[in-house]
């Protein structure tokens, strides 16, 4: 997270540090929006967890629908 915090601050987007964990595309980071769906799966002692970062911007709804239907 510290790496993302530093990179975000350098681009003037310090509050985006957590979003950058899943936003890997340069365009996503520059524009501050999610373009493509990302998944992060892990498990704890009690749960299987899946974090989904899906586009909400109207231009990228098709990507969200395609990704979530898989």
mmCIF file of N, CA and C in Angstrom:
data_model
loop_
_atom_site.group_PDB
_atom_site.id
_atom_site.type_symbol
_atom_site.label_atom_id
_atom_site.label_comp_id
_atom_site.label_asym_id
_atom_site.label_seq_id
_atom_site.Cartn_x
_atom_site.Cartn_y
_atom_site.Cartn_z
ATOM 1 N N UNK A 1 0.840 -1.192 0.000
ATOM 2 C CA UNK A 1 0.000 0.000 0.000
ATOM 3 C C UNK A 1 0.883 1.252 0.000
ATOM 4 N N UNK A 2 2.017 1.184 0.684
ATOM 5 C CA UNK A 2 2.901 2.354 0.728
ATOM 6 C C UNK A 2 3.384 2.739 -0.672
ATOM 7 N N UNK A 3 3.663 1.733 -1.497
ATOM 8 C CA UNK A 3 4.085 1.996 -2.881
ATOM 9 C C UNK A 3 2.981 2.719 -3.642
ATOM 10 N N UNK A 4 1.748 2.227 -3.511
ATOM 11 C CA UNK A 4 0.622 2.857 -4.198
ATOM 12 C C UNK A 4 0.374 4.263 -3.660
ATOM 13 N N UNK A 5 0.538 4.440 -2.366
ATOM 14 C CA UNK A 5 0.342 5.758 -1.755
ATOM 15 C C UNK A 5 1.337 6.766 -2.336
ATOM 16 N N UNK A 6 2.583 6.346 -2.469
ATOM 17 C CA UNK A 6 3.617 7.232 -3.015
ATOM 18 C C UNK A 6 3.327 7.573 -4.479
ATOM 19 N N UNK A 7 3.004 6.534 -5.276
ATOM 20 C CA UNK A 7 2.721 6.761 -6.693
ATOM 21 C C UNK A 7 1.501 7.663 -6.882
ATOM 22 N N UNK A 8 0.465 7.429 -6.092
ATOM 23 C CA UNK A 8 -0.752 8.238 -6.195
ATOM 24 C C UNK A 8 -0.465 9.691 -5.821
ATOM 25 N N UNK A 9 0.310 9.886 -4.763
ATOM 26 C CA UNK A 9 0.646 11.242 -4.330
ATOM 27 C C UNK A 9 1.441 11.978 -5.406
ATOM 28 N N UNK A 10 2.345 11.266 -6.074
ATOM 29 C CA UNK A 10 3.149 11.879 -7.136
ATOM 30 C C UNK A 10 2.285 12.349 -8.306
ATOM 31 N N UNK A 11 1.147 11.679 -8.508
ATOM 32 C CA UNK A 11 0.237 12.061 -9.594
ATOM 33 C C UNK A 11 -0.866 12.998 -9.110
ATOM 34 N N UNK A 12 -0.801 13.399 -7.833
ATOM 35 C CA UNK A 12 -1.816 14.293 -7.288
ATOM 36 C C UNK A 12 -3.131 13.603 -6.989
ATOM 37 N N UNK A 13 -3.082 12.284 -6.772
ATOM 38 C CA UNK A 13 -4.289 11.501 -6.501
ATOM 39 C C UNK A 13 -4.085 10.660 -5.239
ATOM 40 N N UNK A 14 -3.640 11.288 -4.181
ATOM 41 C CA UNK A 14 -3.317 10.585 -2.943
ATOM 42 C C UNK A 14 -4.436 9.744 -2.373
ATOM 43 N N UNK A 15 -5.660 10.150 -2.562
ATOM 44 C CA UNK A 15 -6.790 9.403 -2.000
ATOM 45 C C UNK A 15 -7.091 8.125 -2.783
ATOM 46 N N UNK A 16 -6.411 7.903 -3.896
ATOM 47 C CA UNK A 16 -6.660 6.728 -4.733
ATOM 48 C C UNK A 16 -5.776 5.538 -4.366
ATOM 49 N N UNK A 17 -4.971 5.634 -3.315
ATOM 50 C CA UNK A 17 -3.986 4.595 -3.011
ATOM 51 C C UNK A 17 -4.601 3.207 -2.884
ATOM 52 N N UNK A 18 -5.781 3.092 -2.313
ATOM 53 C CA UNK A 18 -6.400 1.772 -2.168
ATOM 54 C C UNK A 18 -6.998 1.286 -3.484
ATOM 55 N N UNK A 19 -7.495 2.184 -4.282
ATOM 56 C CA UNK A 19 -8.052 1.803 -5.586
ATOM 57 C C UNK A 19 -6.969 1.213 -6.482
ATOM 58 N N UNK A 20 -5.745 1.675 -6.329
ATOM 59 C CA UNK A 20 -4.662 1.229 -7.193
ATOM 60 C C UNK A 20 -4.206 -0.190 -6.895
ATOM 61 N N UNK A 21 -4.672 -0.770 -5.818
ATOM 62 C CA UNK A 21 -4.359 -2.175 -5.552
ATOM 63 C C UNK A 21 -4.907 -3.032 -6.691
ATOM 64 N N UNK A 22 -6.089 -2.700 -7.190
ATOM 65 C CA UNK A 22 -6.710 -3.462 -8.270
ATOM 66 C C UNK A 22 -6.678 -2.748 -9.616
ATOM 67 N N UNK A 23 -6.562 -1.444 -9.636
ATOM 68 C CA UNK A 23 -6.495 -0.700 -10.904
ATOM 69 C C UNK A 23 -5.059 -0.738 -11.418
ATOM 70 N N UNK A 24 -4.820 -1.580 -12.413
ATOM 71 C CA UNK A 24 -3.460 -1.761 -12.928
ATOM 72 C C UNK A 24 -3.185 -0.973 -14.204
ATOM 73 N N UNK A 25 -4.221 -0.681 -14.969
ATOM 74 C CA UNK A 25 -4.018 0.017 -16.237
ATOM 75 C C UNK A 25 -3.617 1.473 -16.016
ATOM 76 N N UNK A 26 -2.700 1.949 -16.820
ATOM 77 C CA UNK A 26 -2.256 3.343 -16.730
ATOM 78 C C UNK A 26 -3.431 4.296 -16.909
ATOM 79 N N UNK A 27 -4.310 3.987 -17.861
ATOM 80 C CA UNK A 27 -5.473 4.847 -18.121
ATOM 81 C C UNK A 27 -6.398 4.912 -16.911
ATOM 82 N N UNK A 28 -6.545 3.797 -16.189
ATOM 83 C CA UNK A 28 -7.393 3.793 -14.993
ATOM 84 C C UNK A 28 -6.822 4.727 -13.931
ATOM 85 N N UNK A 29 -5.538 4.664 -13.766
ATOM 86 C CA UNK A 29 -4.893 5.499 -12.745
ATOM 87 C C UNK A 29 -4.905 6.973 -13.121
ATOM 88 N N UNK A 30 -4.674 7.261 -14.386
ATOM 89 C CA UNK A 30 -4.667 8.657 -14.832
ATOM 90 C C UNK A 30 -6.050 9.284 -14.765
ATOM 91 N N UNK A 31 -7.068 8.525 -15.174
ATOM 92 C CA UNK A 31 -8.430 9.064 -15.236
ATOM 93 C C UNK A 31 -9.186 8.923 -13.921
ATOM 94 N N UNK A 32 -8.717 8.044 -13.042
ATOM 95 C CA UNK A 32 -9.391 7.865 -11.756
ATOM 96 C C UNK A 32 -10.681 7.072 -11.847
ATOM 97 N N UNK A 33 -10.791 6.218 -12.876
ATOM 98 C CA UNK A 33 -11.979 5.374 -13.030
ATOM 99 C C UNK A 33 -11.540 3.946 -13.341
ATOM 100 N N UNK A 34 -12.400 2.998 -13.030
ATOM 101 C CA UNK A 34 -12.135 1.607 -13.363
ATOM 102 C C UNK A 34 -12.646 1.344 -14.772
ATOM 103 N N UNK A 35 -11.781 0.780 -15.614
ATOM 104 C CA UNK A 35 -12.132 0.486 -17.000
ATOM 105 C C UNK A 35 -12.392 -1.004 -17.185
ATOM 106 N N UNK A 36 -11.562 -1.830 -16.578
ATOM 107 C CA UNK A 36 -11.676 -3.274 -16.740
ATOM 108 C C UNK A 36 -11.908 -3.915 -15.378
ATOM 109 N N UNK A 37 -12.598 -5.045 -15.371
ATOM 110 C CA UNK A 37 -12.902 -5.722 -14.116
ATOM 111 C C UNK A 37 -11.642 -6.387 -13.559
ATOM 112 N N UNK A 38 -11.494 -6.363 -12.231
ATOM 113 C CA UNK A 38 -10.380 -7.011 -11.550
ATOM 114 C C UNK A 38 -10.925 -7.841 -10.402
ATOM 115 N N UNK A 39 -10.297 -8.981 -10.169
ATOM 116 C CA UNK A 39 -10.680 -9.855 -9.062
ATOM 117 C C UNK A 39 -9.477 -10.102 -8.175
ATOM 118 N N UNK A 40 -9.722 -10.200 -6.884
ATOM 119 C CA UNK A 40 -8.681 -10.559 -5.933
ATOM 120 C C UNK A 40 -9.310 -11.551 -4.977
ATOM 121 N N UNK A 41 -8.784 -12.781 -4.962
ATOM 122 C CA UNK A 41 -9.339 -13.836 -4.118
ATOM 123 C C UNK A 41 -8.332 -14.207 -3.039
ATOM 124 N N UNK A 42 -8.847 -14.420 -1.840
ATOM 125 C CA UNK A 42 -8.024 -14.911 -0.740
ATOM 126 C C UNK A 42 -8.939 -15.588 0.267
ATOM 127 N N UNK A 43 -8.340 -16.291 1.206
ATOM 128 C CA UNK A 43 -9.154 -16.935 2.226
ATOM 129 C C UNK A 43 -8.584 -16.673 3.606
ATOM 130 N N UNK A 44 -9.476 -16.647 4.559
ATOM 131 C CA UNK A 44 -9.105 -16.529 5.957
ATOM 132 C C UNK A 44 -9.374 -17.888 6.596
ATOM 133 N N UNK A 45 -9.196 -17.980 7.883
ATOM 134 C CA UNK A 45 -9.466 -19.238 8.576
ATOM 135 C C UNK A 45 -10.936 -19.636 8.453
ATOM 136 N N UNK A 46 -11.821 -18.657 8.277
ATOM 137 C CA UNK A 46 -13.254 -18.944 8.247
ATOM 138 C C UNK A 46 -13.940 -18.689 6.915
ATOM 139 N N UNK A 47 -13.346 -17.877 6.044
ATOM 140 C CA UNK A 47 -14.065 -17.431 4.854
ATOM 141 C C UNK A 47 -13.204 -17.473 3.594
ATOM 142 N N UNK A 48 -13.874 -17.661 2.460
ATOM 143 C CA UNK A 48 -13.295 -17.415 1.147
ATOM 144 C C UNK A 48 -13.782 -16.031 0.735
ATOM 145 N N UNK A 49 -12.865 -15.166 0.338
ATOM 146 C CA UNK A 49 -13.214 -13.783 0.024
ATOM 147 C C UNK A 49 -12.837 -13.479 -1.428
ATOM 148 N N UNK A 50 -13.744 -12.853 -2.139
ATOM 149 C CA UNK A 50 -13.469 -12.366 -3.487
ATOM 150 C C UNK A 50 -13.817 -10.886 -3.529
ATOM 151 N N UNK A 51 -12.831 -10.077 -3.868
ATOM 152 C CA UNK A 51 -13.051 -8.640 -4.025
ATOM 153 C C UNK A 51 -13.114 -8.364 -5.523
ATOM 154 N N UNK A 52 -14.183 -7.729 -5.944
ATOM 155 C CA UNK A 52 -14.387 -7.416 -7.358
ATOM 156 C C UNK A 52 -14.382 -5.901 -7.532
ATOM 157 N N UNK A 53 -13.540 -5.436 -8.435
ATOM 158 C CA UNK A 53 -13.523 -4.019 -8.801
ATOM 159 C C UNK A 53 -14.080 -3.930 -10.211
ATOM 160 N N UNK A 54 -15.288 -3.433 -10.331
ATOM 161 C CA UNK A 54 -15.972 -3.393 -11.624
ATOM 162 C C UNK A 54 -16.262 -1.953 -12.025
ATOM 163 N N UNK A 55 -16.233 -1.684 -13.327
ATOM 164 C CA UNK A 55 -16.532 -0.328 -13.796
ATOM 165 C C UNK A 55 -17.961 0.091 -13.464
ATOM 166 N N UNK A 56 -18.116 1.328 -13.094
ATOM 167 C CA UNK A 56 -19.437 1.889 -12.865
ATOM 168 C C UNK A 56 -19.746 3.002 -13.853
ATOM 169 N N UNK A 57 -18.709 3.476 -14.533
ATOM 170 C CA UNK A 57 -18.871 4.541 -15.518
ATOM 171 C C UNK A 57 -19.644 4.007 -16.720
ATOM 172 N N UNK A 58 -20.583 4.764 -17.218
ATOM 173 C CA UNK A 58 -21.468 4.272 -18.282
ATOM 174 C C UNK A 58 -20.731 3.829 -19.540
ATOM 175 N N UNK A 59 -19.569 4.402 -19.819
ATOM 176 C CA UNK A 59 -18.815 3.997 -21.005
ATOM 177 C C UNK A 59 -18.232 2.590 -20.881
ATOM 178 N N UNK A 60 -18.168 2.061 -19.647
ATOM 179 C CA UNK A 60 -17.510 0.776 -19.431
ATOM 180 C C UNK A 60 -18.430 -0.277 -18.821
ATOM 181 N N UNK A 61 -19.722 -0.035 -18.846
ATOM 182 C CA UNK A 61 -20.692 -0.994 -18.298
ATOM 183 C C UNK A 61 -20.594 -2.342 -19.010
ATOM 184 N N UNK A 62 -20.336 -2.336 -20.318
ATOM 185 C CA UNK A 62 -20.200 -3.598 -21.054
ATOM 186 C C UNK A 62 -19.083 -4.449 -20.452
ATOM 187 N N UNK A 63 -17.953 -3.841 -20.111
ATOM 188 C CA UNK A 63 -16.851 -4.572 -19.481
ATOM 189 C C UNK A 63 -17.300 -5.174 -18.155
ATOM 190 N N UNK A 64 -18.070 -4.426 -17.382
ATOM 191 C CA UNK A 64 -18.538 -4.897 -16.088
ATOM 192 C C UNK A 64 -19.452 -6.100 -16.258
ATOM 193 N N UNK A 65 -20.379 -6.026 -17.197
ATOM 194 C CA UNK A 65 -21.322 -7.126 -17.413
ATOM 195 C C UNK A 65 -20.583 -8.369 -17.895
ATOM 196 N N UNK A 66 -19.665 -8.197 -18.815
ATOM 197 C CA UNK A 66 -18.892 -9.331 -19.323
ATOM 198 C C UNK A 66 -18.082 -9.980 -18.206
ATOM 199 N N UNK A 67 -17.419 -9.178 -17.410
ATOM 200 C CA UNK A 67 -16.582 -9.707 -16.336
ATOM 201 C C UNK A 67 -17.359 -10.401 -15.242
ATOM 202 N N UNK A 68 -18.472 -9.848 -14.846
ATOM 203 C CA UNK A 68 -19.234 -10.440 -13.752
ATOM 204 C C UNK A 68 -19.995 -11.679 -14.191
ATOM 205 N N UNK A 69 -20.228 -11.840 -15.478
ATOM 206 C CA UNK A 69 -20.951 -13.027 -15.948
ATOM 207 C C UNK A 69 -20.042 -14.243 -16.069
ATOM 208 N N UNK A 70 -18.733 -14.047 -15.945
ATOM 209 C CA UNK A 70 -17.802 -15.171 -16.092
ATOM 210 C C UNK A 70 -17.791 -15.991 -14.872
#
